[in-house]
Amino acid sequence: MFLVPVADRFLFYAPLDSLIVLIDRTAARQLRRYLDCRQPVTQGPLQEIVQALDPARELPLPRQGDFVPSFLGLLPTRGCNLACRYCGFAVGEEPQQRMSLELARDAVNWYLDTVQRAGGKHAEIHFFGGEPFYAPEVVDFAVHLGRTRAREAGLTVRFEVATNGVFDERRCRWIADNLDAVVLSLDGPPDVQALHRPYRDGRSSAEVVERTAEMLSEGPAALYLRACVTDATVERMPEIAAWFCERFRPAGVCFEPLQPPTPPARAPFEPPDPWAFGRAFVLAARILEAHGIEAVYAAADIHTRRTSFCPVGQDTAIVSPDGTISACYLLPRDWEMRGLDLRLGRIAGGQVHLDRAAVAAARALNVYNKPHCARCFCRWHCAGGCHVNHGPTGPNGAYDRLCIQTRLIALRNLLQALDQEPLFDAWLQDPSAVKRAILQPSDRLLDVEV
């Protein structure tokens, strides 16, 4: 249970009880006394709060038991037809390495067989890159095989792809008709797309990606636009959101701040300032929400309860072109910079070999083993963020940029749930109040000064 100061009041938040309440200082003190020494609560509204707290609540638990992938991720290739100026996927280093159809077959068959044996009813197959449609035959084959095998096994199956959108109209129509969800990377209007995401020869990719977004807006597949935000574009997020609403019909828009390169290197862009990103996200979110479009910042999603933010720790199986099964789709070199080995096993010769110790190690990468998250009110939503790109250390309150922007956006989401957006806006105009709330070293109710 957490307490966050907002202006002259406090936000009491018990995420595992789905309880969000604004209370005054007197009520906060009474609630603390009740929780600390079970002193009786006499005030009516506080009695309702106490009664809503479930002493027998169950904590979210890490994965246990047999390894049954929450989804199968396929990396058809690490190659790509773009040369994004901030890309960390080492485009060009392995442009010819593509997944064989035999490997795709073995991966899909193993996954669906595993789900069926476990008594599951639903399967998920996701495609990552590089650019998945730089090896289109692999995607085609896996989708048709997956749908056929799922039907035979009595399973429903969902297909999702993360793509740059650089392909012809025929491919675009196939995607709209055969996939369930498309996460399309489009950073903004033509000048932004040209700045961030050119072809290898330097030409802008804006025209073809906009055409893709328009076509997918009209198709049955759910379209999610993903915009990478840099120091050059953070202040333009509301403008970008408005442009998306005018031009396309996405189900949601995900704004993701640029991650620092691993290892550090000179680059034309830097990650955005976290305070600026948080404020701009809120403005952009309001524009999107007014058009019925979901504004996505997953780490601040107050409707989720998770112990691991990313695929790592959630029993996902990501299969690379060389047959390696991993818990993460990022490059192995990026894991190793963090001292991690996220390989879970291998598919070779039609056989799947899983390392039980490796599976256990991946499961252990969860919020219970991130002490800096223990007293943060975002603990069960953010769960410490990406294990590769976010590895803060130090005492409670040693917040880095991801923590700051996540806490700011999550607080807005909580106040929005209470129809208290005006209070959030007023609070945001007081720098000292903002820093007090966002930077307090512990949000644990018994630790907060009231």
PDB file of N, CA, C and O in Angstrom, residues 293-360:
ATOM      1  N   ILE A 293      -8.559   6.750 -29.102  1.00  0.00           N
ATOM      2  CA  ILE A 293      -7.350   5.976 -29.383  1.00  0.00           C
ATOM      3  C   ILE A 293      -6.573   5.775 -28.085  1.00  0.00           C
ATOM      4  O   ILE A 293      -6.343   6.733 -27.339  1.00  0.00           O
ATOM      5  N   GLU A 294      -6.162   4.565 -27.826  1.00  0.00           N
ATOM      6  CA  GLU A 294      -5.413   4.264 -26.615  1.00  0.00           C
ATOM      7  C   GLU A 294      -4.007   4.855 -26.687  1.00  0.00           C
ATOM      8  O   GLU A 294      -3.303   4.699 -27.682  1.00  0.00           O
ATOM      9  N   ALA A 295      -3.598   5.536 -25.635  1.00  0.00           N
ATOM     10  CA  ALA A 295      -2.233   6.026 -25.506  1.00  0.00           C
ATOM     11  C   ALA A 295      -1.458   5.010 -24.674  1.00  0.00           C
ATOM     12  O   ALA A 295      -1.791   4.763 -23.518  1.00  0.00           O
ATOM     13  N   VAL A 296      -0.423   4.421 -25.258  1.00  0.00           N
ATOM     14  CA  VAL A 296       0.258   3.294 -24.639  1.00  0.00           C
ATOM     15  C   VAL A 296       1.613   3.715 -24.077  1.00  0.00           C
ATOM     16  O   VAL A 296       2.477   4.211 -24.809  1.00  0.00           O
ATOM     17  N   TYR A 297       1.770   3.545 -22.789  1.00  0.00           N
ATOM     18  CA  TYR A 297       3.083   3.571 -22.146  1.00  0.00           C
ATOM     19  C   TYR A 297       3.023   2.433 -21.135  1.00  0.00           C
ATOM     20  O   TYR A 297       2.523   2.596 -20.019  1.00  0.00           O
ATOM     21  N   ALA A 298       3.487   1.265 -21.557  1.00  0.00           N
ATOM     22  CA  ALA A 298       3.185   0.015 -20.852  1.00  0.00           C
ATOM     23  C   ALA A 298       3.627   0.018 -19.396  1.00  0.00           C
ATOM     24  O   ALA A 298       2.952  -0.561 -18.538  1.00  0.00           O
ATOM     25  N   ALA A 299       4.749   0.642 -19.089  1.00  0.00           N
ATOM     26  CA  ALA A 299       5.255   0.600 -17.719  1.00  0.00           C
ATOM     27  C   ALA A 299       4.344   1.324 -16.737  1.00  0.00           C
ATOM     28  O   ALA A 299       4.423   1.100 -15.529  1.00  0.00           O
ATOM     29  N   ALA A 300       3.471   2.199 -17.251  1.00  0.00           N
ATOM     30  CA  ALA A 300       2.563   2.954 -16.380  1.00  0.00           C
ATOM     31  C   ALA A 300       1.121   2.509 -16.541  1.00  0.00           C
ATOM     32  O   ALA A 300       0.201   3.244 -16.187  1.00  0.00           O
ATOM     33  N   ASP A 301       0.909   1.310 -17.058  1.00  0.00           N
ATOM     34  CA  ASP A 301      -0.435   0.779 -17.240  1.00  0.00           C
ATOM     35  C   ASP A 301      -0.970   0.304 -15.898  1.00  0.00           C
ATOM     36  O   ASP A 301      -0.588  -0.767 -15.400  1.00  0.00           O
ATOM     37  N   ILE A 302      -1.874   1.076 -15.304  1.00  0.00           N
ATOM     38  CA  ILE A 302      -2.358   0.754 -13.955  1.00  0.00           C
ATOM     39  C   ILE A 302      -3.350  -0.399 -13.944  1.00  0.00           C
ATOM     40  O   ILE A 302      -3.790  -0.834 -12.876  1.00  0.00           O
ATOM     41  N   HIS A 303      -3.701  -0.915 -15.120  1.00  0.00           N
ATOM     42  CA  HIS A 303      -4.648  -2.023 -15.181  1.00  0.00           C
ATOM     43  C   HIS A 303      -3.950  -3.383 -15.155  1.00  0.00           C
ATOM     44  O   HIS A 303      -4.619  -4.418 -15.145  1.00  0.00           O
ATOM     45  N   THR A 304      -2.637  -3.392 -15.174  1.00  0.00           N
ATOM     46  CA  THR A 304      -1.893  -4.654 -15.168  1.00  0.00           C
ATOM     47  C   THR A 304      -1.289  -4.894 -13.792  1.00  0.00           C
ATOM     48  O   THR A 304      -1.021  -3.962 -13.025  1.00  0.00           O
ATOM     49  N   ARG A 305      -1.039  -6.170 -13.499  1.00  0.00           N
ATOM     50  CA  ARG A 305      -0.301  -6.571 -12.300  1.00  0.00           C
ATOM     51  C   ARG A 305       0.717  -7.589 -12.777  1.00  0.00           C
ATOM     52  O   ARG A 305       0.363  -8.695 -13.183  1.00  0.00           O
ATOM     53  N   ARG A 306       1.982  -7.229 -12.774  1.00  0.00           N
ATOM     54  CA  ARG A 306       2.998  -8.110 -13.351  1.00  0.00           C
ATOM     55  C   ARG A 306       4.219  -8.199 -12.455  1.00  0.00           C
ATOM     56  O   ARG A 306       4.503  -7.297 -11.658  1.00  0.00           O
ATOM     57  N   THR A 307       4.941  -9.295 -12.584  1.00  0.00           N
ATOM     58  CA  THR A 307       6.203  -9.449 -11.860  1.00  0.00           C
ATOM     59  C   THR A 307       7.386  -9.237 -12.786  1.00  0.00           C
ATOM     60  O   THR A 307       8.511  -9.090 -12.322  1.00  0.00           O
ATOM     61  N   SER A 308       7.146  -9.249 -14.104  1.00  0.00           N
ATOM     62  CA  SER A 308       8.208  -8.987 -15.074  1.00  0.00           C
ATOM     63  C   SER A 308       7.611  -8.161 -16.194  1.00  0.00           C
ATOM     64  O   SER A 308       6.553  -8.501 -16.737  1.00  0.00           O
ATOM     65  N   PHE A 309       8.278  -7.078 -16.541  1.00  0.00           N
ATOM     66  CA  PHE A 309       7.725  -6.146 -17.519  1.00  0.00           C
ATOM     67  C   PHE A 309       7.799  -6.671 -18.944  1.00  0.00           C
ATOM     68  O   PHE A 309       6.840  -6.597 -19.703  1.00  0.00           O
ATOM     69  N   CYS A 310       8.948  -7.232 -19.309  1.00  0.00           N
ATOM     70  CA  CYS A 310       9.193  -7.623 -20.694  1.00  0.00           C
ATOM     71  C   CYS A 310       9.057  -9.139 -20.837  1.00  0.00           C
ATOM     72  O   CYS A 310       8.763  -9.841 -19.879  1.00  0.00           O
ATOM     73  N   PRO A 311       9.267  -9.692 -22.034  1.00  0.00           N
ATOM     74  CA  PRO A 311       9.139 -11.147 -22.209  1.00  0.00           C
ATOM     75  C   PRO A 311       9.995 -11.965 -21.249  1.00  0.00           C
ATOM     76  O   PRO A 311       9.607 -13.068 -20.866  1.00  0.00           O
ATOM     77  N   VAL A 312      11.160 -11.418 -20.867  1.00  0.00           N
ATOM     78  CA  VAL A 312      12.015 -12.141 -19.923  1.00  0.00           C
ATOM     79  C   VAL A 312      11.253 -12.332 -18.610  1.00  0.00           C
ATOM     80  O   VAL A 312      10.650 -11.410 -18.076  1.00  0.00           O
ATOM     81  N   GLY A 313      11.270 -13.536 -18.100  1.00  0.00           N
ATOM     82  CA  GLY A 313      10.566 -13.834 -16.862  1.00  0.00           C
ATOM     83  C   GLY A 313       9.125 -14.252 -17.073  1.00  0.00           C
ATOM     84  O   GLY A 313       8.446 -14.622 -16.117  1.00  0.00           O
ATOM     85  N   GLN A 314       8.644 -14.192 -18.315  1.00  0.00           N
ATOM     86  CA  GLN A 314       7.259 -14.569 -18.593  1.00  0.00           C
ATOM     87  C   GLN A 314       7.159 -15.844 -19.431  1.00  0.00           C
ATOM     88  O   GLN A 314       6.134 -16.117 -20.044  1.00  0.00           O
ATOM     89  N   ASP A 315       8.236 -16.614 -19.469  1.00  0.00           N
ATOM     90  CA  ASP A 315       8.263 -17.875 -20.212  1.00  0.00           C
ATOM     91  C   ASP A 315       7.951 -17.678 -21.690  1.00  0.00           C
ATOM     92  O   ASP A 315       7.218 -18.455 -22.302  1.00  0.00           O
ATOM     93  N   THR A 316       8.506 -16.633 -22.275  1.00  0.00           N
ATOM     94  CA  THR A 316       8.404 -16.497 -23.725  1.00  0.00           C
ATOM     95  C   THR A 316       9.552 -17.254 -24.375  1.00  0.00           C
ATOM     96  O   THR A 316      10.619 -17.432 -23.775  1.00  0.00           O
ATOM     97  N   ALA A 317       9.326 -17.686 -25.592  1.00  0.00           N
ATOM     98  CA  ALA A 317      10.350 -18.409 -26.344  1.00  0.00           C
ATOM     99  C   ALA A 317      10.601 -17.657 -27.642  1.00  0.00           C
ATOM    100  O   ALA A 317       9.749 -17.638 -28.529  1.00  0.00           O
ATOM    101  N   ILE A 318      11.751 -16.998 -27.744  1.00  0.00           N
ATOM    102  CA  ILE A 318      12.113 -16.235 -28.932  1.00  0.00           C
ATOM    103  C   ILE A 318      13.144 -17.053 -29.712  1.00  0.00           C
ATOM    104  O   ILE A 318      14.235 -17.332 -29.200  1.00  0.00           O
ATOM    105  N   VAL A 319      12.798 -17.432 -30.932  1.00  0.00           N
ATOM    106  CA  VAL A 319      13.668 -18.283 -31.739  1.00  0.00           C
ATOM    107  C   VAL A 319      14.388 -17.436 -32.778  1.00  0.00           C
ATOM    108  O   VAL A 319      13.753 -16.741 -33.578  1.00  0.00           O
ATOM    109  N   SER A 320      15.720 -17.500 -32.754  1.00  0.00           N
ATOM    110  CA  SER A 320      16.568 -16.749 -33.682  1.00  0.00           C
ATOM    111  C   SER A 320      16.854 -17.565 -34.937  1.00  0.00           C
ATOM    112  O   SER A 320      16.645 -18.788 -34.964  1.00  0.00           O
ATOM    113  N   PRO A 321      17.372 -16.922 -35.999  1.00  0.00           N
ATOM    114  CA  PRO A 321      17.651 -17.645 -37.240  1.00  0.00           C
ATOM    115  C   PRO A 321      18.627 -18.811 -37.088  1.00  0.00           C
ATOM    116  O   PRO A 321      18.606 -19.736 -37.906  1.00  0.00           O
ATOM    117  N   ASP A 322      19.469 -18.777 -36.056  1.00  0.00           N
ATOM    118  CA  ASP A 322      20.422 -19.870 -35.865  1.00  0.00           C
ATOM    119  C   ASP A 322      19.867 -21.004 -35.006  1.00  0.00           C
ATOM    120  O   ASP A 322      20.574 -21.966 -34.689  1.00  0.00           O
ATOM    121  N   GLY A 323      18.596 -20.896 -34.585  1.00  0.00           N
ATOM    122  CA  GLY A 323      17.968 -21.946 -33.800  1.00  0.00           C
ATOM    123  C   GLY A 323      18.025 -21.736 -32.303  1.00  0.00           C
ATOM    124  O   GLY A 323      17.455 -22.529 -31.546  1.00  0.00           O
ATOM    125  N   THR A 324      18.689 -20.695 -31.847  1.00  0.00           N
ATOM    126  CA  THR A 324      18.741 -20.414 -30.413  1.00  0.00           C
ATOM    127  C   THR A 324      17.366 -20.001 -29.898  1.00  0.00           C
ATOM    128  O   THR A 324      16.676 -19.201 -30.524  1.00  0.00           O
ATOM    129  N   ILE A 325      16.974 -20.566 -28.765  1.00  0.00           N
ATOM    130  CA  ILE A 325      15.750 -20.145 -28.079  1.00  0.00           C
ATOM    131  C   ILE A 325      16.170 -19.232 -26.929  1.00  0.00           C
ATOM    132  O   ILE A 325      16.986 -19.627 -26.087  1.00  0.00           O
ATOM    133  N   SER A 326      15.622 -18.026 -26.903  1.00  0.00           N
ATOM    134  CA  SER A 326      15.998 -17.056 -25.884  1.00  0.00           C
ATOM    135  C   SER A 326      14.756 -16.488 -25.216  1.00  0.00           C
ATOM    136  O   SER A 326      13.637 -16.654 -25.704  1.00  0.00           O
ATOM    137  N   ALA A 327      14.980 -15.800 -24.125  1.00  0.00           N
ATOM    138  CA  ALA A 327      13.883 -15.132 -23.428  1.00  0.00           C
ATOM    139  C   ALA A 327      13.703 -13.704 -23.906  1.00  0.00           C
ATOM    140  O   ALA A 327      12.771 -13.018 -23.482  1.00  0.00           O
ATOM    141  N   CYS A 328      14.564 -13.221 -24.813  1.00  0.00           N
ATOM    142  CA  CYS A 328      14.575 -11.818 -25.224  1.00  0.00           C
ATOM    143  C   CYS A 328      14.900 -11.724 -26.704  1.00  0.00           C
ATOM    144  O   CYS A 328      15.688 -12.519 -27.232  1.00  0.00           O
ATOM    145  N   TYR A 329      14.317 -10.737 -27.380  1.00  0.00           N
ATOM    146  CA  TYR A 329      14.583 -10.568 -28.812  1.00  0.00           C
ATOM    147  C   TYR A 329      15.714  -9.593 -29.099  1.00  0.00           C
ATOM    148  O   TYR A 329      16.091  -9.387 -30.255  1.00  0.00           O
ATOM    149  N   LEU A 330      16.276  -8.957 -28.063  1.00  0.00           N
ATOM    150  CA  LEU A 330      17.406  -8.060 -28.277  1.00  0.00           C
ATOM    151  C   LEU A 330      18.659  -8.854 -28.619  1.00  0.00           C
ATOM    152  O   LEU A 330      18.719 -10.077 -28.444  1.00  0.00           O
ATOM    153  N   LEU A 331      19.684  -8.132 -29.082  1.00  0.00           N
ATOM    154  CA  LEU A 331      20.924  -8.795 -29.463  1.00  0.00           C
ATOM    155  C   LEU A 331      21.643  -9.371 -28.246  1.00  0.00           C
ATOM    156  O   LEU A 331      21.712  -8.727 -27.192  1.00  0.00           O
ATOM    157  N   PRO A 332      22.211 -10.572 -28.376  1.00  0.00           N
ATOM    158  CA  PRO A 332      22.957 -11.157 -27.254  1.00  0.00           C
ATOM    159  C   PRO A 332      24.040 -10.233 -26.695  1.00  0.00           C
ATOM    160  O   PRO A 332      24.286 -10.222 -25.490  1.00  0.00           O
ATOM    161  N   ARG A 333      24.669  -9.448 -27.551  1.00  0.00           N
ATOM    162  CA  ARG A 333      25.720  -8.554 -27.050  1.00  0.00           C
ATOM    163  C   ARG A 333      25.162  -7.556 -26.041  1.00  0.00           C
ATOM    164  O   ARG A 333      25.868  -7.117 -25.122  1.00  0.00           O
ATOM    165  N   ASP A 334      23.865  -7.172 -26.232  1.00  0.00           N
ATOM    166  CA  ASP A 334      23.250  -6.240 -25.297  1.00  0.00           C
ATOM    167  C   ASP A 334      22.995  -6.894 -23.945  1.00  0.00           C
ATOM    168  O   ASP A 334      23.145  -6.257 -22.904  1.00  0.00           O
ATOM    169  N   TRP A 335      22.604  -8.173 -23.971  1.00  0.00           N
ATOM    170  CA  TRP A 335      22.447  -8.879 -22.689  1.00  0.00           C
ATOM    171  C   TRP A 335      23.780  -8.915 -21.957  1.00  0.00           C
ATOM    172  O   TRP A 335      23.863  -8.683 -20.750  1.00  0.00           O
ATOM    173  N   GLU A 336      24.817  -9.291 -22.724  1.00  0.00           N
ATOM    174  CA  GLU A 336      26.123  -9.528 -22.109  1.00  0.00           C
ATOM    175  C   GLU A 336      26.684  -8.270 -21.481  1.00  0.00           C
ATOM    176  O   GLU A 336      27.419  -8.339 -20.482  1.00  0.00           O
ATOM    177  N   MET A 337      26.330  -7.088 -22.042  1.00  0.00           N
ATOM    178  CA  MET A 337      26.767  -5.841 -21.434  1.00  0.00           C
ATOM    179  C   MET A 337      26.182  -5.676 -20.030  1.00  0.00           C
ATOM    180  O   MET A 337      26.746  -4.975 -19.196  1.00  0.00           O
ATOM    181  N   ARG A 338      25.051  -6.333 -19.781  1.00  0.00           N
ATOM    182  CA  ARG A 338      24.428  -6.299 -18.462  1.00  0.00           C
ATOM    183  C   ARG A 338      24.800  -7.516 -17.621  1.00  0.00           C
ATOM    184  O   ARG A 338      24.251  -7.723 -16.540  1.00  0.00           O
ATOM    185  N   GLY A 339      25.676  -8.337 -18.142  1.00  0.00           N
ATOM    186  CA  GLY A 339      26.065  -9.537 -17.412  1.00  0.00           C
ATOM    187  C   GLY A 339      25.005 -10.615 -17.435  1.00  0.00           C
ATOM    188  O   GLY A 339      24.945 -11.448 -16.528  1.00  0.00           O
ATOM    189  N   LEU A 340      24.160 -10.613 -18.477  1.00  0.00           N
ATOM    190  CA  LEU A 340      23.063 -11.577 -18.573  1.00  0.00           C
ATOM    191  C   LEU A 340      23.303 -12.571 -19.696  1.00  0.00           C
ATOM    192  O   LEU A 340      23.905 -12.240 -20.721  1.00  0.00           O
ATOM    193  N   ASP A 341      22.810 -13.771 -19.502  1.00  0.00           N
ATOM    194  CA  ASP A 341      22.743 -14.763 -20.565  1.00  0.00           C
ATOM    195  C   ASP A 341      21.299 -15.237 -20.612  1.00  0.00           C
ATOM    196  O   ASP A 341      20.834 -15.942 -19.718  1.00  0.00           O
ATOM    197  N   LEU A 342      20.575 -14.821 -21.650  1.00  0.00           N
ATOM    198  CA  LEU A 342      19.140 -15.093 -21.729  1.00  0.00           C
ATOM    199  C   LEU A 342      18.806 -16.219 -22.696  1.00  0.00           C
ATOM    200  O   LEU A 342      17.658 -16.372 -23.106  1.00  0.00           O
ATOM    201  N   ARG A 343      19.795 -17.046 -23.019  1.00  0.00           N
ATOM    202  CA  ARG A 343      19.540 -18.225 -23.848  1.00  0.00           C
ATOM    203  C   ARG A 343      18.843 -19.285 -22.999  1.00  0.00           C
ATOM    204  O   ARG A 343      19.259 -19.575 -21.884  1.00  0.00           O
ATOM    205  N   LEU A 344      17.800 -19.868 -23.567  1.00  0.00           N
ATOM    206  CA  LEU A 344      17.037 -20.896 -22.854  1.00  0.00           C
ATOM    207  C   LEU A 344      17.268 -22.287 -23.415  1.00  0.00           C
ATOM    208  O   LEU A 344      16.969 -23.280 -22.749  1.00  0.00           O
ATOM    209  N   GLY A 345      17.763 -22.363 -24.628  1.00  0.00           N
ATOM    210  CA  GLY A 345      17.954 -23.663 -25.253  1.00  0.00           C
ATOM    211  C   GLY A 345      18.197 -23.519 -26.736  1.00  0.00           C
ATOM    212  O   GLY A 345      18.634 -22.470 -27.213  1.00  0.00           O
ATOM    213  N   ARG A 346      17.856 -24.591 -27.470  1.00  0.00           N
ATOM    214  CA  ARG A 346      18.183 -24.603 -28.892  1.00  0.00           C
ATOM    215  C   ARG A 346      17.276 -25.581 -29.632  1.00  0.00           C
ATOM    216  O   ARG A 346      16.836 -26.596 -29.071  1.00  0.00           O
ATOM    217  N   ILE A 347      16.979 -25.257 -30.902  1.00  0.00           N
ATOM    218  CA  ILE A 347      16.303 -26.189 -31.801  1.00  0.00           C
ATOM    219  C   ILE A 347      17.328 -26.614 -32.844  1.00  0.00           C
ATOM    220  O   ILE A 347      17.898 -25.778 -33.552  1.00  0.00           O
ATOM    221  N   ALA A 348      17.576 -27.911 -32.916  1.00  0.00           N
ATOM    222  CA  ALA A 348      18.562 -28.432 -33.863  1.00  0.00           C
ATOM    223  C   ALA A 348      18.134 -29.814 -34.317  1.00  0.00           C
ATOM    224  O   ALA A 348      17.741 -30.649 -33.490  1.00  0.00           O
ATOM    225  N   GLY A 349      18.206 -30.049 -35.618  1.00  0.00           N
ATOM    226  CA  GLY A 349      17.866 -31.361 -36.150  1.00  0.00           C
ATOM    227  C   GLY A 349      16.449 -31.791 -35.846  1.00  0.00           C
ATOM    228  O   GLY A 349      16.170 -32.979 -35.672  1.00  0.00           O
ATOM    229  N   GLY A 350      15.553 -30.825 -35.756  1.00  0.00           N
ATOM    230  CA  GLY A 350      14.158 -31.140 -35.457  1.00  0.00           C
ATOM    231  C   GLY A 350      13.869 -31.393 -33.995  1.00  0.00           C
ATOM    232  O   GLY A 350      12.728 -31.668 -33.616  1.00  0.00           O
ATOM    233  N   GLN A 351      14.891 -31.296 -33.140  1.00  0.00           N
ATOM    234  CA  GLN A 351      14.734 -31.542 -31.701  1.00  0.00           C
ATOM    235  C   GLN A 351      14.881 -30.241 -30.922  1.00  0.00           C
ATOM    236  O   GLN A 351      15.695 -29.383 -31.275  1.00  0.00           O
ATOM    237  N   VAL A 352      14.091 -30.120 -29.861  1.00  0.00           N
ATOM    238  CA  VAL A 352      14.153 -28.940 -29.000  1.00  0.00           C
ATOM    239  C   VAL A 352      14.859 -29.318 -27.710  1.00  0.00           C
ATOM    240  O   VAL A 352      14.483 -30.288 -27.039  1.00  0.00           O
ATOM    241  N   HIS A 353      15.871 -28.561 -27.375  1.00  0.00           N
ATOM    242  CA  HIS A 353      16.655 -28.813 -26.164  1.00  0.00           C
ATOM    243  C   HIS A 353      16.530 -27.587 -25.257  1.00  0.00           C
ATOM    244  O   HIS A 353      17.050 -26.512 -25.585  1.00  0.00           O
ATOM    245  N   LEU A 354      15.832 -27.721 -24.137  1.00  0.00           N
ATOM    246  CA  LEU A 354      15.677 -26.640 -23.175  1.00  0.00           C
ATOM    247  C   LEU A 354      16.584 -26.867 -21.978  1.00  0.00           C
ATOM    248  O   LEU A 354      16.714 -27.995 -21.494  1.00  0.00           O
ATOM    249  N   ASP A 355      17.191 -25.803 -21.507  1.00  0.00           N
ATOM    250  CA  ASP A 355      18.050 -25.849 -20.330  1.00  0.00           C
ATOM    251  C   ASP A 355      17.211 -25.417 -19.131  1.00  0.00           C
ATOM    252  O   ASP A 355      16.857 -24.243 -19.003  1.00  0.00           O
ATOM    253  N   ARG A 356      16.874 -26.358 -18.256  1.00  0.00           N
ATOM    254  CA  ARG A 356      16.014 -26.049 -17.121  1.00  0.00           C
ATOM    255  C   ARG A 356      16.621 -24.991 -16.204  1.00  0.00           C
ATOM    256  O   ARG A 356      15.915 -24.148 -15.648  1.00  0.00           O
ATOM    257  N   ALA A 357      17.942 -25.044 -16.049  1.00  0.00           N
ATOM    258  CA  ALA A 357      18.600 -24.047 -15.203  1.00  0.00           C
ATOM    259  C   ALA A 357      18.478 -22.652 -15.818  1.00  0.00           C
ATOM    260  O   ALA A 357      18.292 -21.660 -15.105  1.00  0.00           O
ATOM    261  N   ALA A 358      18.577 -22.580 -17.148  1.00  0.00           N
ATOM    262  CA  ALA A 358      18.448 -21.296 -17.825  1.00  0.00           C
ATOM    263  C   ALA A 358      17.027 -20.757 -17.697  1.00  0.00           C
ATOM    264  O   ALA A 358      16.810 -19.551 -17.516  1.00  0.00           O
ATOM    265  N   VAL A 359      16.037 -21.643 -17.792  1.00  0.00           N
ATOM    266  CA  VAL A 359      14.640 -21.233 -17.612  1.00  0.00           C
ATOM    267  C   VAL A 359      14.439 -20.684 -16.206  1.00  0.00           C
ATOM    268  O   VAL A 359      13.806 -19.639 -16.004  1.00  0.00           O
ATOM    269  N   ALA A 360      14.974 -21.369 -15.220  1.00  0.00           N
ATOM    270  CA  ALA A 360      14.849 -20.915 -13.831  1.00  0.00           C
ATOM    271  C   ALA A 360      15.529 -19.561 -13.631  1.00  0.00           C
ATOM    272  O   ALA A 360      15.012 -18.696 -12.915  1.00  0.00           O
TER     273      ALA A 360
END
